[in-house]
Short mmCIF file of C-alpha atoms and ligand atoms in Angstrom, two decimals:
data_model
loop_
_atom_site.label_atom_id
_atom_site.label_comp_id
_atom_site.label_asym_id
_atom_site.label_seq_id
_atom_site.Cartn_x
_atom_site.Cartn_y
_atom_site.Cartn_z
CA MET A 1289 -4.16 19.22 -34.60
CA ASN A 1290 -5.71 15.82 -33.80
CA ALA A 1291 -3.60 13.29 -31.91
CA GLN A 1292 -3.88 10.84 -34.83
CA ASP A 1293 -2.27 13.44 -37.13
CA ILE A 1294 0.88 13.44 -35.01
CA GLU A 1295 3.54 11.04 -36.15
CA GLN A 1296 7.18 10.71 -35.13
CA SER A 1297 10.35 9.58 -36.78
CA LEU A 1298 13.96 9.06 -35.73
CA VAL A 1299 16.61 10.78 -37.80
CA LEU A 1300 20.31 10.04 -37.42
CA ILE A 1301 22.79 12.43 -38.95
CA LYS A 1302 25.48 9.87 -39.68
CA PRO A 1303 29.26 10.25 -39.22
CA ASP A 1304 29.92 10.97 -42.91
CA ALA A 1305 27.60 14.00 -42.68
CA LEU A 1306 29.50 15.27 -39.64
CA LYS A 1307 32.86 14.64 -41.30
CA ASN A 1308 31.81 16.53 -44.44
CA SER A 1309 30.27 19.38 -42.47
CA LEU A 1310 26.81 18.72 -43.88
CA THR A 1311 25.06 18.91 -40.51
CA GLY A 1312 23.75 22.43 -41.06
CA TYR A 1313 22.55 21.54 -44.53
CA VAL A 1314 20.64 18.51 -43.24
CA LEU A 1315 19.09 20.46 -40.36
CA SER A 1316 18.05 23.29 -42.69
CA THR A 1317 16.52 20.86 -45.17
CA LEU A 1318 14.50 19.27 -42.37
CA SER A 1319 13.54 22.57 -40.69
CA GLU A 1320 10.00 23.18 -39.45
CA PHE A 1321 9.60 25.81 -42.17
CA HIS A 1322 10.28 23.19 -44.88
CA THR A 1323 8.66 20.14 -43.30
CA GLY A 1324 6.09 21.34 -40.75
CA LEU A 1325 7.82 18.99 -38.28
CA ARG A 1326 9.05 19.93 -34.81
CA PHE A 1327 12.04 18.73 -32.77
CA ALA A 1328 10.86 16.53 -29.90
CA GLY A 1329 14.33 15.34 -28.84
CA ALA A 1330 17.97 15.62 -29.89
CA LYS A 1331 21.30 14.31 -28.64
CA ILE A 1332 24.93 13.85 -29.67
CA VAL A 1333 25.72 10.16 -29.31
CA HIS A 1334 28.98 8.23 -29.21
CA VAL A 1335 27.49 5.02 -30.64
CA SER A 1336 28.35 1.82 -28.77
CA PRO A 1337 28.59 -1.56 -30.54
CA MET A 1338 25.44 -2.57 -28.62
CA LEU A 1339 23.44 0.43 -29.81
CA ALA A 1340 24.72 0.05 -33.38
CA SER A 1341 23.82 -3.61 -33.67
CA GLU A 1342 20.41 -3.16 -32.02
CA HIS A 1343 19.60 -0.24 -34.32
CA TYR A 1344 20.50 -2.29 -37.41
CA ALA A 1345 19.29 -5.66 -35.99
CA GLU A 1346 17.24 -6.39 -39.14
CA HIS A 1347 20.48 -6.46 -41.17
CA ARG A 1348 22.36 -8.98 -38.99
CA GLY A 1349 23.94 -11.66 -41.12
CA LYS A 1350 24.07 -9.62 -44.32
CA PHE A 1351 27.46 -9.14 -45.98
CA PHE A 1352 27.48 -5.39 -45.29
CA PHE A 1353 26.48 -5.66 -41.61
CA PRO A 1354 29.97 -5.56 -40.01
CA SER A 1355 30.95 -2.64 -42.23
CA LEU A 1356 27.65 -0.85 -41.48
CA ILE A 1357 28.26 -1.23 -37.73
CA ASP A 1358 31.75 0.29 -38.13
CA TYR A 1359 30.28 3.08 -40.26
CA ILE A 1360 27.50 4.11 -37.86
CA GLN A 1361 30.00 4.08 -34.98
CA GLY A 1362 32.18 6.57 -36.87
CA ARG A 1363 35.10 4.14 -36.97
CA LEU A 1364 35.52 4.62 -40.73
CA HIS A 1365 35.24 8.39 -40.98
CA TYR A 1366 37.17 9.07 -37.77
CA ALA A 1367 39.61 6.15 -37.78
CA GLU A 1368 42.38 8.12 -36.05
CA GLU A 1369 40.18 10.45 -34.00
CA PRO A 1370 37.93 8.30 -31.81
CA TRP A 1371 36.69 11.31 -29.81
CA LYS A 1372 35.04 12.64 -32.99
CA ARG A 1373 32.94 9.51 -33.48
CA ARG A 1374 29.39 10.80 -33.12
CA VAL A 1375 25.98 10.80 -34.67
CA ILE A 1376 23.26 13.36 -34.04
CA ALA A 1377 20.01 11.62 -33.10
CA ILE A 1378 16.81 13.61 -33.51
CA VAL A 1379 13.14 12.85 -32.92
CA TYR A 1380 10.88 14.79 -35.29
CA GLN A 1381 7.18 15.05 -34.66
CA GLY A 1382 4.29 16.19 -36.84
CA PRO A 1383 1.92 15.16 -39.61
CA ASN A 1384 3.31 12.44 -41.91
CA ALA A 1385 6.75 12.69 -40.24
CA VAL A 1386 7.91 9.31 -41.55
CA GLY A 1387 6.90 9.91 -45.17
CA LYS A 1388 8.24 13.45 -45.32
CA LEU A 1389 11.64 12.55 -43.83
CA ARG A 1390 12.04 9.47 -46.05
CA ALA A 1391 11.18 11.57 -49.12
CA LEU A 1392 13.68 14.32 -48.25
CA SER A 1393 16.35 11.69 -47.48
CA GLY A 1394 15.84 9.87 -50.77
CA PRO A 1395 16.82 6.38 -51.98
CA THR A 1396 19.23 4.30 -49.85
CA ASP A 1397 21.79 4.06 -52.67
CA PRO A 1398 23.44 7.46 -53.34
CA HIS A 1399 23.95 6.57 -57.06
CA LYS A 1400 20.24 5.88 -57.39
CA ALA A 1401 19.49 9.01 -55.35
CA ARG A 1402 21.51 11.19 -57.78
CA LYS A 1403 19.83 9.60 -60.77
CA GLU A 1404 16.24 9.47 -59.57
CA GLN A 1405 15.95 12.28 -57.05
CA PRO A 1406 18.71 14.86 -57.51
CA GLY A 1407 18.64 17.33 -54.63
CA CYS A 1408 17.63 14.81 -51.98
CA ILE A 1409 20.00 14.53 -49.01
CA ARG A 1410 21.32 11.10 -49.97
CA SER A 1411 22.27 12.34 -53.44
CA LEU A 1412 25.32 13.80 -51.64
CA GLY A 1413 26.35 10.38 -50.29
CA THR A 1414 29.02 7.99 -51.51
CA VAL A 1415 29.28 4.27 -52.26
CA GLU A 1416 32.35 2.54 -50.84
CA THR A 1417 33.90 -0.84 -51.64
CA ILE A 1418 33.86 -3.34 -48.76
CA ARG A 1419 36.87 -5.67 -48.63
CA ASP A 1420 37.78 -8.49 -46.28
CA ARG A 1421 41.12 -8.61 -44.42
CA ASP A 1422 42.85 -10.08 -47.47
CA GLY A 1423 41.59 -7.29 -49.71
CA LYS A 1424 38.97 -9.44 -51.46
CA VAL A 1425 35.97 -7.38 -52.56
CA LEU A 1426 32.82 -8.36 -50.64
CA GLY A 1427 30.50 -5.74 -52.11
CA GLU A 1428 29.56 -2.12 -51.53
CA ARG A 1429 28.52 -0.04 -48.55
CA MET A 1430 26.29 2.98 -48.92
CA ASP A 1431 27.44 5.98 -46.94
CA ASN A 1432 24.27 7.99 -47.26
CA LEU A 1433 24.53 10.71 -44.59
CA ILE A 1434 21.18 10.18 -42.92
CA HIS A 1435 18.92 7.58 -41.35
CA ALA A 1436 15.17 8.14 -41.24
CA SER A 1437 12.71 5.58 -39.80
CA ALA A 1438 11.08 3.41 -42.46
CA ASP A 1439 7.56 3.31 -40.96
CA ALA A 1440 5.66 4.08 -37.76
CA GLU A 1441 6.52 0.71 -36.21
CA ALA A 1442 10.24 1.18 -36.90
CA ALA A 1443 10.02 4.75 -35.55
CA GLU A 1444 8.60 3.51 -32.24
CA ARG A 1445 11.27 0.81 -31.90
CA GLU A 1446 14.08 3.22 -32.83
CA ILE A 1447 12.93 6.19 -30.72
CA LYS A 1448 12.62 3.91 -27.68
CA LEU A 1449 16.06 2.48 -28.48
CA TRP A 1450 17.84 5.87 -28.55
CA PHE A 1451 15.74 8.05 -26.21
CA ARG A 1452 14.46 7.77 -22.65
CA PRO A 1453 11.23 9.61 -21.80
CA SER A 1454 13.09 12.39 -19.96
CA ASP A 1455 14.97 13.24 -23.21
CA ILE A 1456 11.64 14.42 -24.66
CA PRO A 1457 9.41 17.17 -23.21
CA PRO A 1458 6.51 15.51 -21.32
CA ALA A 1459 3.81 17.08 -23.50
CA MET A 1460 5.52 15.57 -26.56
CA HIS A 1461 5.96 12.02 -25.20
CA PRO A 1462 5.04 9.87 -28.17
CA TYR A 1463 4.49 6.57 -26.34
CA PRO A 1464 2.99 5.51 -22.97
CA THR A 1465 5.26 5.88 -19.95
CA GLU A 1466 5.18 4.33 -16.48
CA THR A 1467 6.94 4.87 -13.19
CA SER A 1468 9.34 2.12 -12.19
CA THR A 1469 8.50 0.31 -8.98
CA SER A 1470 11.86 -1.42 -8.84
CA HIS A 1471 15.58 -0.82 -9.26
CA TYR A 1472 17.19 -2.40 -12.33
CA TYR A 1473 20.96 -2.87 -12.59
CA TYR A 1474 22.86 -4.04 -15.68
CA LYS A 1475 26.29 -5.58 -16.14
CA ASP A 1476 27.78 -7.78 -18.89
CA GLY A 1477 24.51 -8.81 -20.45
CA LYS A 1478 22.80 -9.56 -17.12
CA LEU A 1479 20.03 -7.77 -15.25
CA CYS A 1480 19.55 -7.74 -11.46
CA ASP A 1481 17.63 -5.76 -8.87
CA THR A 1482 20.45 -5.34 -6.34
CA PHE A 1483 23.55 -3.17 -6.49
CA ALA A 1484 27.08 -4.52 -6.67
CA LEU A 1485 30.27 -2.80 -7.83
CA GLY A 1486 30.30 -2.37 -11.62
CA ARG A 1487 26.55 -2.77 -12.01
CA ILE A 1488 24.93 0.22 -13.67
CA CYS A 1489 21.53 1.37 -12.44
CA VAL A 1490 19.47 1.78 -15.61
CA LEU A 1491 16.18 2.57 -13.84
CA ALA A 1492 15.49 3.27 -10.18
CA THR A 1493 12.23 3.16 -8.25
CA GLY A 1494 10.29 6.30 -9.16
CA ASP A 1495 12.02 6.82 -12.53
CA LEU A 1496 9.90 7.28 -15.61
CA GLY A 1497 10.43 4.68 -18.35
CA TRP A 1498 8.68 3.65 -21.53
CA ALA A 1499 5.85 1.35 -20.41
CA SER A 1500 7.01 -1.33 -22.86
CA ASP A 1501 10.57 -1.14 -21.41
CA LEU A 1502 9.32 -1.63 -17.85
CA LYS A 1503 7.33 -4.65 -18.97
CA ALA A 1504 10.38 -6.10 -20.75
CA LEU A 1505 12.68 -5.42 -17.76
CA ALA A 1506 10.30 -7.22 -15.39
CA GLN A 1507 10.18 -10.17 -17.82
CA HIS A 1508 13.98 -10.29 -18.14
CA LEU A 1509 14.41 -10.09 -14.35
CA ARG A 1510 12.05 -13.03 -13.85
CA GLY A 1511 13.78 -14.92 -16.67
CA ASP A 1512 10.52 -15.02 -18.65
CA PRO A 1513 10.55 -14.80 -22.44
CA ALA A 1514 10.41 -11.14 -23.48
CA GLY A 1515 9.49 -9.73 -26.88
CA THR A 1516 12.26 -7.14 -26.58
CA SER A 1517 15.96 -7.91 -26.14
CA LEU A 1518 17.58 -6.73 -22.90
CA GLU A 1519 20.19 -4.84 -24.96
CA SER A 1520 17.54 -2.83 -26.81
CA VAL A 1521 16.14 -1.67 -23.48
CA VAL A 1522 19.38 -0.84 -21.66
CA ALA A 1523 21.35 0.65 -24.60
CA LYS A 1524 19.84 4.14 -24.20
CA TYR A 1525 20.78 4.21 -20.52
CA LEU A 1526 24.42 3.53 -21.39
CA ILE A 1527 24.64 6.27 -24.06
CA ASN A 1528 27.71 8.47 -23.49
CA GLU A 1529 28.43 6.73 -20.15
CA HIS A 1530 31.65 5.03 -21.19
CA GLN A 1531 34.49 5.37 -23.67
CA GLU A 1532 35.16 1.92 -25.02
CA PRO A 1533 38.80 1.04 -25.73
O1 CDP B 2646 18.56 3.35 -44.49
P1 CDP B 2646 17.50 2.65 -45.30
O2 CDP B 2646 16.29 2.25 -44.46
O3 CDP B 2646 17.14 3.41 -46.55
O4 CDP B 2646 18.16 1.31 -45.85
P2 CDP B 2646 18.30 -0.15 -45.23
O5 CDP B 2646 18.08 -1.12 -46.33
O6 CDP B 2646 17.49 -0.31 -43.98
O7 CDP B 2646 19.84 -0.23 -44.82
C1 CDP B 2646 20.34 0.44 -43.70
C2 CDP B 2646 21.65 1.09 -44.07
O8 CDP B 2646 22.59 0.07 -44.38
C3 CDP B 2646 21.60 1.98 -45.28
O9 CDP B 2646 21.15 3.29 -45.02
C4 CDP B 2646 23.02 1.94 -45.76
O10 CDP B 2646 23.84 2.86 -45.06
C5 CDP B 2646 23.45 0.51 -45.41
N1 CDP B 2646 23.35 -0.43 -46.54
C6 CDP B 2646 24.51 -0.76 -47.26
O11 CDP B 2646 25.57 -0.23 -46.94
N2 CDP B 2646 24.45 -1.63 -48.31
C7 CDP B 2646 23.28 -2.20 -48.67
N3 CDP B 2646 23.24 -3.05 -49.70
C8 CDP B 2646 22.11 -1.88 -47.97
C9 CDP B 2646 22.17 -0.99 -46.91
MG1 MG B 2647 16.00 0.79 -43.01
#
């Protein structure tokens, strides 16, 4: 297969799919036999507010955003069982990965999915009413079981957001990597290159990172404008590190 034939996409099996025990169904539907796509990476993630809001950054400010952030964190489907709040994040690789996974997922709105594409994964989703604290209806949220990257550009942003290079076998690395020549520590929205108590080392000298992340980290450390937010770089290094209250 030519390198240009290889495409990748990020799939998230969302908390409603886990709650309804649809994980096996989703994985079977997306199997290599059915799609011709291979697993390049997979992890069980307790989604932090930082990761949730970076993943859905394009929807900031929309009426459904706060509810969507609660949803992807599993706060709605596991309100009383915080330890069950997970998504399964998977990188699929192969020809036309984005198009195939979007087609099998189906339309965003589960009602539309049932009407227009019965049998797609999202046809098993639900539509929930969003209310404010006083019970006033704000609109609807679509609990649609699965996320699949919208295009190649989104796939690159999302895969780099959720996965570090060492989560993916070296021969399958989809994007350029580089070795860090510096230590980078993170705490409370700030980046530094020296250790102090409470600072988390996100990358050490000699660690492999996405080349674009290393560029962004150097820019943030110098205080230069960076095309990528600091949160979108560090979020993957904080995955499953802490249990927030
Ligand atoms: O996931 P997809 O790319 O198909 O849709 P999107 O427009 O990027 O929206 C992201 C997610 O936000 C959706 O999958 C839905 O779960 C949710 N959403 C919603 O609840 N209500 C909307 N009006 C639009 C999106
Ligand atoms: Mg989208």
